[in-house]
PDB file of C-alpha atoms in Angstrom:
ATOM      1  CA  UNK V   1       0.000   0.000   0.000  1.00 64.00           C
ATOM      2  CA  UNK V   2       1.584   3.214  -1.369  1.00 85.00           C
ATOM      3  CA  UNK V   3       1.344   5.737   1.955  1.00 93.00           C
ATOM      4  CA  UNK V   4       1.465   9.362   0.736  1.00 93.00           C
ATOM      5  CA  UNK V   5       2.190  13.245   2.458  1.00 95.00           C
ATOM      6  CA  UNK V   6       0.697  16.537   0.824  1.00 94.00           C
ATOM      7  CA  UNK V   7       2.304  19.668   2.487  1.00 94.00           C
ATOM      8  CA  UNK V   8       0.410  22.705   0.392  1.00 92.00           C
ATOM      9  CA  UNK V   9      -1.769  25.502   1.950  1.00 91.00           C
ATOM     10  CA  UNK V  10      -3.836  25.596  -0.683  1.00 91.00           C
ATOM     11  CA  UNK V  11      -7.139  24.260   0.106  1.00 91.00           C
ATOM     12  CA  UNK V  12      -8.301  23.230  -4.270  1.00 89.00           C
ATOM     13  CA  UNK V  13      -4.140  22.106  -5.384  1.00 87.00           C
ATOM     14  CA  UNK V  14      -4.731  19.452  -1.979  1.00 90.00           C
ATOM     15  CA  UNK V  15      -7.534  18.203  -3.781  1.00 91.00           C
ATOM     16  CA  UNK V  16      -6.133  17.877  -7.117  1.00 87.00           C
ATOM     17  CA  UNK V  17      -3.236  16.289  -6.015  1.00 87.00           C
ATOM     18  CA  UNK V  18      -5.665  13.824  -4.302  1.00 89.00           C
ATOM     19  CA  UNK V  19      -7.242  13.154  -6.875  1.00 88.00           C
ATOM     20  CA  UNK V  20      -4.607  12.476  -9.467  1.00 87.00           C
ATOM     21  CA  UNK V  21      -2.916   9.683  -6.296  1.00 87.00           C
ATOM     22  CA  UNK V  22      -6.441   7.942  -6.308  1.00 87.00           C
ATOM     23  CA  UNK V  23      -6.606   7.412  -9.987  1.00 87.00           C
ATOM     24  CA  UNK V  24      -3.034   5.890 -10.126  1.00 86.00           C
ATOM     25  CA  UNK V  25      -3.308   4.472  -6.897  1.00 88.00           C
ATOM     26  CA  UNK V  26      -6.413   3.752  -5.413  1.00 91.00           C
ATOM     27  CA  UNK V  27      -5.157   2.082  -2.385  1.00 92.00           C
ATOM     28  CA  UNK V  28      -3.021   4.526  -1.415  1.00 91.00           C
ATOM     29  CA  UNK V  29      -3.493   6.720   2.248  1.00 94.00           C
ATOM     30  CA  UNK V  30      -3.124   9.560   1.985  1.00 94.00           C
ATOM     31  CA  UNK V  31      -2.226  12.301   4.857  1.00 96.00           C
ATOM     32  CA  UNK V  32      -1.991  16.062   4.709  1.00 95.00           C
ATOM     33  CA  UNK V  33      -0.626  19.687   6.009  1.00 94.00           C
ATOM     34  CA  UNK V  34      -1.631  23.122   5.111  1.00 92.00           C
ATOM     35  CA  UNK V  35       1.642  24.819   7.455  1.00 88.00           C
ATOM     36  CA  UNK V  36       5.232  23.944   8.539  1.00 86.00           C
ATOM     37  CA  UNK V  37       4.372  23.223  11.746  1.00 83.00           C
ATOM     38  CA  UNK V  38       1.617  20.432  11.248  1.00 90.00           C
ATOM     39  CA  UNK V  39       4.408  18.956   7.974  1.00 92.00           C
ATOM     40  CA  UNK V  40       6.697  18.293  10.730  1.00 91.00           C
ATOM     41  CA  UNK V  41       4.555  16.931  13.148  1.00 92.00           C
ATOM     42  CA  UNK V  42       3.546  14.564   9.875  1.00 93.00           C
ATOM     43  CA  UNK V  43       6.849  13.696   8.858  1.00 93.00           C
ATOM     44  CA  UNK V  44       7.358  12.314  12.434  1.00 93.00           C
ATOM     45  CA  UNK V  45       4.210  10.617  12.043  1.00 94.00           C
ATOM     46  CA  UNK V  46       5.119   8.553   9.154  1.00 94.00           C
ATOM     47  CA  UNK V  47       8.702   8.241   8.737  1.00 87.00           C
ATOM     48  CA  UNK V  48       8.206   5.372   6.201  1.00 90.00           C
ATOM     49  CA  UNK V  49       5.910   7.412   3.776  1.00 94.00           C
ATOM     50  CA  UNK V  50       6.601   6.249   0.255  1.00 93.00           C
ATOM     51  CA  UNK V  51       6.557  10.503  -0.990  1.00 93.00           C
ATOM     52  CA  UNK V  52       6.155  13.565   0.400  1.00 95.00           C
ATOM     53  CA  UNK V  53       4.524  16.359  -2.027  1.00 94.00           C
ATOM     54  CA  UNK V  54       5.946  19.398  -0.751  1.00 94.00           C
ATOM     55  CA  UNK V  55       5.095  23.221  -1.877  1.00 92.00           C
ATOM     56  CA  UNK V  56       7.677  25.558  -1.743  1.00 84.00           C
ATOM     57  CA  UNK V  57       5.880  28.255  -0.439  1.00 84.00           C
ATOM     58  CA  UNK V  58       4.516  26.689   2.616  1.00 81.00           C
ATOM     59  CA  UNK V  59       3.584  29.105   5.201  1.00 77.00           C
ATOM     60  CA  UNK V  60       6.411  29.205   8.044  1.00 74.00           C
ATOM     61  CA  UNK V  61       9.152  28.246   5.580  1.00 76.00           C
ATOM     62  CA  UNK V  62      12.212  30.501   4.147  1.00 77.00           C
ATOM     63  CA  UNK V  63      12.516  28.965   0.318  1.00 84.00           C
ATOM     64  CA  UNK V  64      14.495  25.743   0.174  1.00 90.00           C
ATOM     65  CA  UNK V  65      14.890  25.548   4.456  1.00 87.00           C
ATOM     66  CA  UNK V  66      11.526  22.774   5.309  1.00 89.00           C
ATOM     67  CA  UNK V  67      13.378  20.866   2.683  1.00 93.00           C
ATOM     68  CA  UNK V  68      16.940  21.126   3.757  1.00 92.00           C
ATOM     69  CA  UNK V  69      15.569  20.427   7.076  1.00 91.00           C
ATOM     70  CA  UNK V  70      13.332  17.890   6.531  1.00 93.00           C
ATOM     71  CA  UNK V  71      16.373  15.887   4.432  1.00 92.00           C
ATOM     72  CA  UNK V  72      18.208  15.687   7.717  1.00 91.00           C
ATOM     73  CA  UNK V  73      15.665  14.792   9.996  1.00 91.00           C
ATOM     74  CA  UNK V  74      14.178  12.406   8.002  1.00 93.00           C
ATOM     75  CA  UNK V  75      17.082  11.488   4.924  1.00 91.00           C
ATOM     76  CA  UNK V  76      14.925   8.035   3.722  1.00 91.00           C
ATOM     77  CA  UNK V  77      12.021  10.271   3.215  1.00 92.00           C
ATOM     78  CA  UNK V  78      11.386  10.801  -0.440  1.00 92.00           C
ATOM     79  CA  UNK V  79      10.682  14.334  -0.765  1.00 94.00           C
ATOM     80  CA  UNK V  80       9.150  16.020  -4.316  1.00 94.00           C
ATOM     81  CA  UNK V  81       8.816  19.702  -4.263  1.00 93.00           C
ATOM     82  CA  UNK V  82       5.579  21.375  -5.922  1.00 91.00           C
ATOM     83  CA  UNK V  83       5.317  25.025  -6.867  1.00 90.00           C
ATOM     84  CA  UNK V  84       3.663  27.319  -9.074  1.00 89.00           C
ATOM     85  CA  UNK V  85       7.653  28.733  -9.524  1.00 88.00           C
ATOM     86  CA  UNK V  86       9.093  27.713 -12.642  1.00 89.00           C
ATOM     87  CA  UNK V  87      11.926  29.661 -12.687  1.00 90.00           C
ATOM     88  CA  UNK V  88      14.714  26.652 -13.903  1.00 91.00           C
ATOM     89  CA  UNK V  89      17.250  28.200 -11.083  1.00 89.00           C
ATOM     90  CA  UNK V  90      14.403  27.486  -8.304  1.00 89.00           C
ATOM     91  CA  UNK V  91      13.926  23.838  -9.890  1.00 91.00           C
ATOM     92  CA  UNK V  92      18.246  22.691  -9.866  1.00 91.00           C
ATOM     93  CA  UNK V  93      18.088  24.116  -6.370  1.00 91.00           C
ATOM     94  CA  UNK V  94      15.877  22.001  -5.070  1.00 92.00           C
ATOM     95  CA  UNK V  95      17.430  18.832  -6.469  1.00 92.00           C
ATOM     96  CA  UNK V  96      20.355  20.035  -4.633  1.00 92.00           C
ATOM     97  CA  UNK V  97      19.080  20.371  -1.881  1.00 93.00           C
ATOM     98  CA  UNK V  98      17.807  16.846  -1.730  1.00 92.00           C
ATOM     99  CA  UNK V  99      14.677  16.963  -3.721  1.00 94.00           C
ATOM    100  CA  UNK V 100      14.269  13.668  -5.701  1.00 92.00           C
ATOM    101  CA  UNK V 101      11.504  15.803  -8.470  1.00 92.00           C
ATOM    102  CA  UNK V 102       9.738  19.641  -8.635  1.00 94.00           C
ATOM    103  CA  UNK V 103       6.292  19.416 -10.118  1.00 91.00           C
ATOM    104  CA  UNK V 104       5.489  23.097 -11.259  1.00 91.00           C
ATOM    105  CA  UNK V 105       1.666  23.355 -10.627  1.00 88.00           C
ATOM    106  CA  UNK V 106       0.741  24.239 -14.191  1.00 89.00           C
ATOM    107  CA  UNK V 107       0.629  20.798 -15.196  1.00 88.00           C
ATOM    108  CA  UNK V 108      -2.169  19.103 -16.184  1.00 86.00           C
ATOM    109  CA  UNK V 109      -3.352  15.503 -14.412  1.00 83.00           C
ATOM    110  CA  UNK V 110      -1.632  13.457 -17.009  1.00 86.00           C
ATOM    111  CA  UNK V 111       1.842  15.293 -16.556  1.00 86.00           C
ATOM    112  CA  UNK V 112       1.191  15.234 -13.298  1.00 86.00           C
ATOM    113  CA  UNK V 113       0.368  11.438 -13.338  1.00 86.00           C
ATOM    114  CA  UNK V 114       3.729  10.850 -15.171  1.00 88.00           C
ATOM    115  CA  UNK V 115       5.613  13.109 -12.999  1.00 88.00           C
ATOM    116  CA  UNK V 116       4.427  10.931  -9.485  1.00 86.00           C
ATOM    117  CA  UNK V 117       4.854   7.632 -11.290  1.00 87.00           C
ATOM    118  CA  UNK V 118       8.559   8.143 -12.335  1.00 89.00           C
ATOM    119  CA  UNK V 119       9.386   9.317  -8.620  1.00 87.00           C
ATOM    120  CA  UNK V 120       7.697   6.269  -7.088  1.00 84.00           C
ATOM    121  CA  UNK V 121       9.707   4.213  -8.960  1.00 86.00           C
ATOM    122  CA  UNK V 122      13.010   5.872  -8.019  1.00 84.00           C
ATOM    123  CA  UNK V 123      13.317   8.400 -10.625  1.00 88.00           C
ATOM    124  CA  UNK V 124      14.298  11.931 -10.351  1.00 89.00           C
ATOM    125  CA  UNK V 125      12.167  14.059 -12.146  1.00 91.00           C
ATOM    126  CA  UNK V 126      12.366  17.323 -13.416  1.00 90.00           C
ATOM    127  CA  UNK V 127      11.110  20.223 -16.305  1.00 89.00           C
ATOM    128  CA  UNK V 128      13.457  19.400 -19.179  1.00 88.00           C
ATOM    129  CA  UNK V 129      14.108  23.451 -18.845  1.00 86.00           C
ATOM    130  CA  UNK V 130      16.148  22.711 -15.485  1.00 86.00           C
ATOM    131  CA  UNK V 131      18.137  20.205 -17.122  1.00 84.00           C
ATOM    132  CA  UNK V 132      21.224  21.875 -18.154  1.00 84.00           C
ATOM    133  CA  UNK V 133      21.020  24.890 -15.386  1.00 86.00           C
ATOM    134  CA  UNK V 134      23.875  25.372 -12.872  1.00 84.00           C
ATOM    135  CA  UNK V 135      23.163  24.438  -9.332  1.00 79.00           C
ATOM    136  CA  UNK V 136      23.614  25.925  -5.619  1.00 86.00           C
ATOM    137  CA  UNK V 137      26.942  28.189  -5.341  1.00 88.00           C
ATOM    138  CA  UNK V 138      29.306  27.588  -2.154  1.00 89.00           C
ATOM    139  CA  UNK V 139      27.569  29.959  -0.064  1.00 89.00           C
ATOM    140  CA  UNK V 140      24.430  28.169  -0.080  1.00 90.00           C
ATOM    141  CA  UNK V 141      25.623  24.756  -0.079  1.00 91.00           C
ATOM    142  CA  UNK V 142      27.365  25.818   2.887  1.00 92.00           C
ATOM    143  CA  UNK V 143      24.717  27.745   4.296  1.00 91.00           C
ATOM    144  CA  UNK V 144      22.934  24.354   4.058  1.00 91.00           C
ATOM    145  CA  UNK V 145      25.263  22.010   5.776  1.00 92.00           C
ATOM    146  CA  UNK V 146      24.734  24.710   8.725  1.00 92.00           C
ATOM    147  CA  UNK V 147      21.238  24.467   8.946  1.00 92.00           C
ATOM    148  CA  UNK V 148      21.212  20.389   9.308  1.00 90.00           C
ATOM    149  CA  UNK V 149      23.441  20.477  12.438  1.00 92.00           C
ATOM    150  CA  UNK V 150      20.003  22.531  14.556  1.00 93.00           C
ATOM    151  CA  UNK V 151      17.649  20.206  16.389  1.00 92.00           C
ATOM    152  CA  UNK V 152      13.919  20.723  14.720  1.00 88.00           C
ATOM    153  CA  UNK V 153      12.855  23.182  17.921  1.00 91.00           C
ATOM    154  CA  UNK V 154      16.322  24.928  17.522  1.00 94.00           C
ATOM    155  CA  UNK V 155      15.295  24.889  13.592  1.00 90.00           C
ATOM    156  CA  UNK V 156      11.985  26.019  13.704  1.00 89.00           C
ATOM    157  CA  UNK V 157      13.394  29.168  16.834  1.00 94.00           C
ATOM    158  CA  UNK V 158      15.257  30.293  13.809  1.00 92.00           C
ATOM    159  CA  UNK V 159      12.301  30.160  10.784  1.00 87.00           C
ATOM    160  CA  UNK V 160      10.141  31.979  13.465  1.00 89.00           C
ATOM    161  CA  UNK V 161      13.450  34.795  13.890  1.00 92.00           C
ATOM    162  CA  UNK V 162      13.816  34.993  10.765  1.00 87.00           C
ATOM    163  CA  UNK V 163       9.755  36.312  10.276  1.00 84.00           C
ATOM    164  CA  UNK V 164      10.938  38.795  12.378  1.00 87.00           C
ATOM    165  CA  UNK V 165       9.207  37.514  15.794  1.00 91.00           C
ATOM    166  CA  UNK V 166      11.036  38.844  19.061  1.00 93.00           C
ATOM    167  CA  UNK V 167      11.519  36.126  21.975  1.00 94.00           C
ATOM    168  CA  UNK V 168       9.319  36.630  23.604  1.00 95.00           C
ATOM    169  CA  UNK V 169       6.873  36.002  20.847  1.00 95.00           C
ATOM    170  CA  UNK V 170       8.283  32.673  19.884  1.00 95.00           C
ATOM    171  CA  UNK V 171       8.200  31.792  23.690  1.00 96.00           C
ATOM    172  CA  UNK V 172       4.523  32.378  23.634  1.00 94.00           C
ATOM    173  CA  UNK V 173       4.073  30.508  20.566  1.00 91.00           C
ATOM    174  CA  UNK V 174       6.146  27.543  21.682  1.00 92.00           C
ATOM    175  CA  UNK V 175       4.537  27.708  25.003  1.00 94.00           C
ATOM    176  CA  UNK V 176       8.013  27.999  26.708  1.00 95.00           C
ATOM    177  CA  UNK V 177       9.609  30.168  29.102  1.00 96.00           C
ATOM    178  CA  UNK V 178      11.690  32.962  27.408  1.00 95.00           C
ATOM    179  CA  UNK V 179      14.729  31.690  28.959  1.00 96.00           C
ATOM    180  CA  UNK V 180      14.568  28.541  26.713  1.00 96.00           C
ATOM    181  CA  UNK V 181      14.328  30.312  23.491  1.00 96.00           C
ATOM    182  CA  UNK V 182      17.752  32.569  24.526  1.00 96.00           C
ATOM    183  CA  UNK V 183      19.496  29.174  25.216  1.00 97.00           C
ATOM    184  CA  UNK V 184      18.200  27.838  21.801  1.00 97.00           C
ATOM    185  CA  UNK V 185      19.523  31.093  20.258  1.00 97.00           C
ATOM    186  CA  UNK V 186      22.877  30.691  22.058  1.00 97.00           C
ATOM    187  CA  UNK V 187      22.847  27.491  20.657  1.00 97.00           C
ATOM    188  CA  UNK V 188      21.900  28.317  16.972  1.00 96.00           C
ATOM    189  CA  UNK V 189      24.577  31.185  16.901  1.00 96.00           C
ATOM    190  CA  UNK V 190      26.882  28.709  18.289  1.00 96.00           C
ATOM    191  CA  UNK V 191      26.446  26.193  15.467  1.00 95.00           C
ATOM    192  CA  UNK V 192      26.389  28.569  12.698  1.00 94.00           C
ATOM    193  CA  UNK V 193      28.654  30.475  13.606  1.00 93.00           C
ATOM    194  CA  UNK V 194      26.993  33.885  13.906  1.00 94.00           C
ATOM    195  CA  UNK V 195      27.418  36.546  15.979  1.00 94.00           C
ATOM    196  CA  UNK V 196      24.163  37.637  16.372  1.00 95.00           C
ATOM    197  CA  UNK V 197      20.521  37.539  15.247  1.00 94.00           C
ATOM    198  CA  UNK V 198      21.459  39.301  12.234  1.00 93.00           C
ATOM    199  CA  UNK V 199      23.881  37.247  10.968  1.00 94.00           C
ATOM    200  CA  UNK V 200      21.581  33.932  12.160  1.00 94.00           C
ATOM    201  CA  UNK V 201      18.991  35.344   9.715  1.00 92.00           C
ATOM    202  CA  UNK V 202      21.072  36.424   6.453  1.00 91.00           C
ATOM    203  CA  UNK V 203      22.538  32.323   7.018  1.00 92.00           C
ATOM    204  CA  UNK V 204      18.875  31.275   6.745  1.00 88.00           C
ATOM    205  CA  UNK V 205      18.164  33.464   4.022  1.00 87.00           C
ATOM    206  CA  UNK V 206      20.634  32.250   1.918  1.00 87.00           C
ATOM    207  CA  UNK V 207      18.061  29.569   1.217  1.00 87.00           C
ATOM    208  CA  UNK V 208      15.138  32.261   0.148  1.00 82.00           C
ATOM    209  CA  UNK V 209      13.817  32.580  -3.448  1.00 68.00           C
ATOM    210  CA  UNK V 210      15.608  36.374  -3.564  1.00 57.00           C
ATOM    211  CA  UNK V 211      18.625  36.301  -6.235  1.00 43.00           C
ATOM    212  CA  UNK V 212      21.043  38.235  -4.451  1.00 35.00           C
ATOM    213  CA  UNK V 213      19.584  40.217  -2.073  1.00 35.00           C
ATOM    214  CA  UNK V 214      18.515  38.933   1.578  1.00 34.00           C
ATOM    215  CA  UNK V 215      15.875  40.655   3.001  1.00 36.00           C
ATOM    216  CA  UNK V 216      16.220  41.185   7.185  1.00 34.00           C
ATOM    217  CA  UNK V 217      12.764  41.090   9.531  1.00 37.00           C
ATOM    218  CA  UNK V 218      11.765  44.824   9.998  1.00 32.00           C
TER     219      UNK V 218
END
């Protein structure tokens, strides 16, 4: 039995993607998230999934870092990235960063179809416009291999920074005292090797959608 994870937000691309798994494989469970948090709490769920379907522009997540994240926490998990971005730089970044396949969401059911049967079966797929485009640079690759060494709460302390959130925010949020999240920012600082919030941030950023320029919280 094929056991499947959708992480979109969108309410009507959930339901599409449903239906197009039930058609090809009408045994298959399927479980869902519409927001970083509840993905991770899913991923932890069902380590063994077959595929996870995830958007790129979940709510919660800073471009490529629920997928860089998710790789480390959970590396057997296959993960295919969906998005209505079909910019062919977006598409070789993903695959490395770990992504076995990125399904831009203007295909129609059959592509679609196609798309979900060659990843099943251990394929990497991808828009033949990605195929020849250059991947990550140094910085980012680097930027990456930071990221995987935080725990998931020290992880998601710096996604929640990085939205611009003060600590005592994120304690609230967490439901944890305020002393917690300044350890788990001494910690995160520690690991990447930043001085301060700042620099914490422009490290995670380096994993954003922007080009060249990394945009700080107000």
């Amino acid at each position: 039995m094929t056991e499947l994870l959708i992480a979109d937000d969108h309410p009507l691309f959930r339901e599409a993607l449903r239906g197009v798994v039930a058609r090809l494989y009408p045994t298959a469970q399927i479980f869902e998230a519409d927001r970083v948090a509840a993905l991770y709490q899913l991923a932890e769920a069902h380590p063994e999934a077959d595929l996870l379907l995830l958007d790129l522009d979940m709510p919660g997540a800073v471009g490529f870092s629920a997928l860089v994240h998710l790789r480390a926490t959970h590396p057997s998990l296959p993960i295919v990235m969906v998005s209505a971005h079909e910019d062919p730089r977006f598409i070789r970044r993903a695959v490395d960063h770990g992504a076995l396949g990125y399904i831009p969401k203007s295909l129609d059911s059959a592509q679609l179809g196609q798309a979900l049967e060659a990843v099943l079966e251990g394929e990497t797929w991808i828009p033949h416009i990605a195929h020849n485009t250059p991947g990550v640079d140094q910085d980012e690759r680097h930027a990456a291999n930071q990221l995987k060494e935080l725990t998931p709460q020290q992880f998601r302390v710096l996604q929640m920074v990085s939205t611009g959130q003060l600590n005592k925010q994120i304690a609230h949020e967490l439901d944890v005292s305020e002393a917690t999240i300044k350890a788990h920012m001494t910690a995160i600082l520690r690991k990447l090797g930043a001085s301060n919030r700042t620099q914490a941030v422009l490290i995670a950023n380096r994993l954003g959608l922007q080009d060249t320029q990394y945009h700080l919280p107000a």
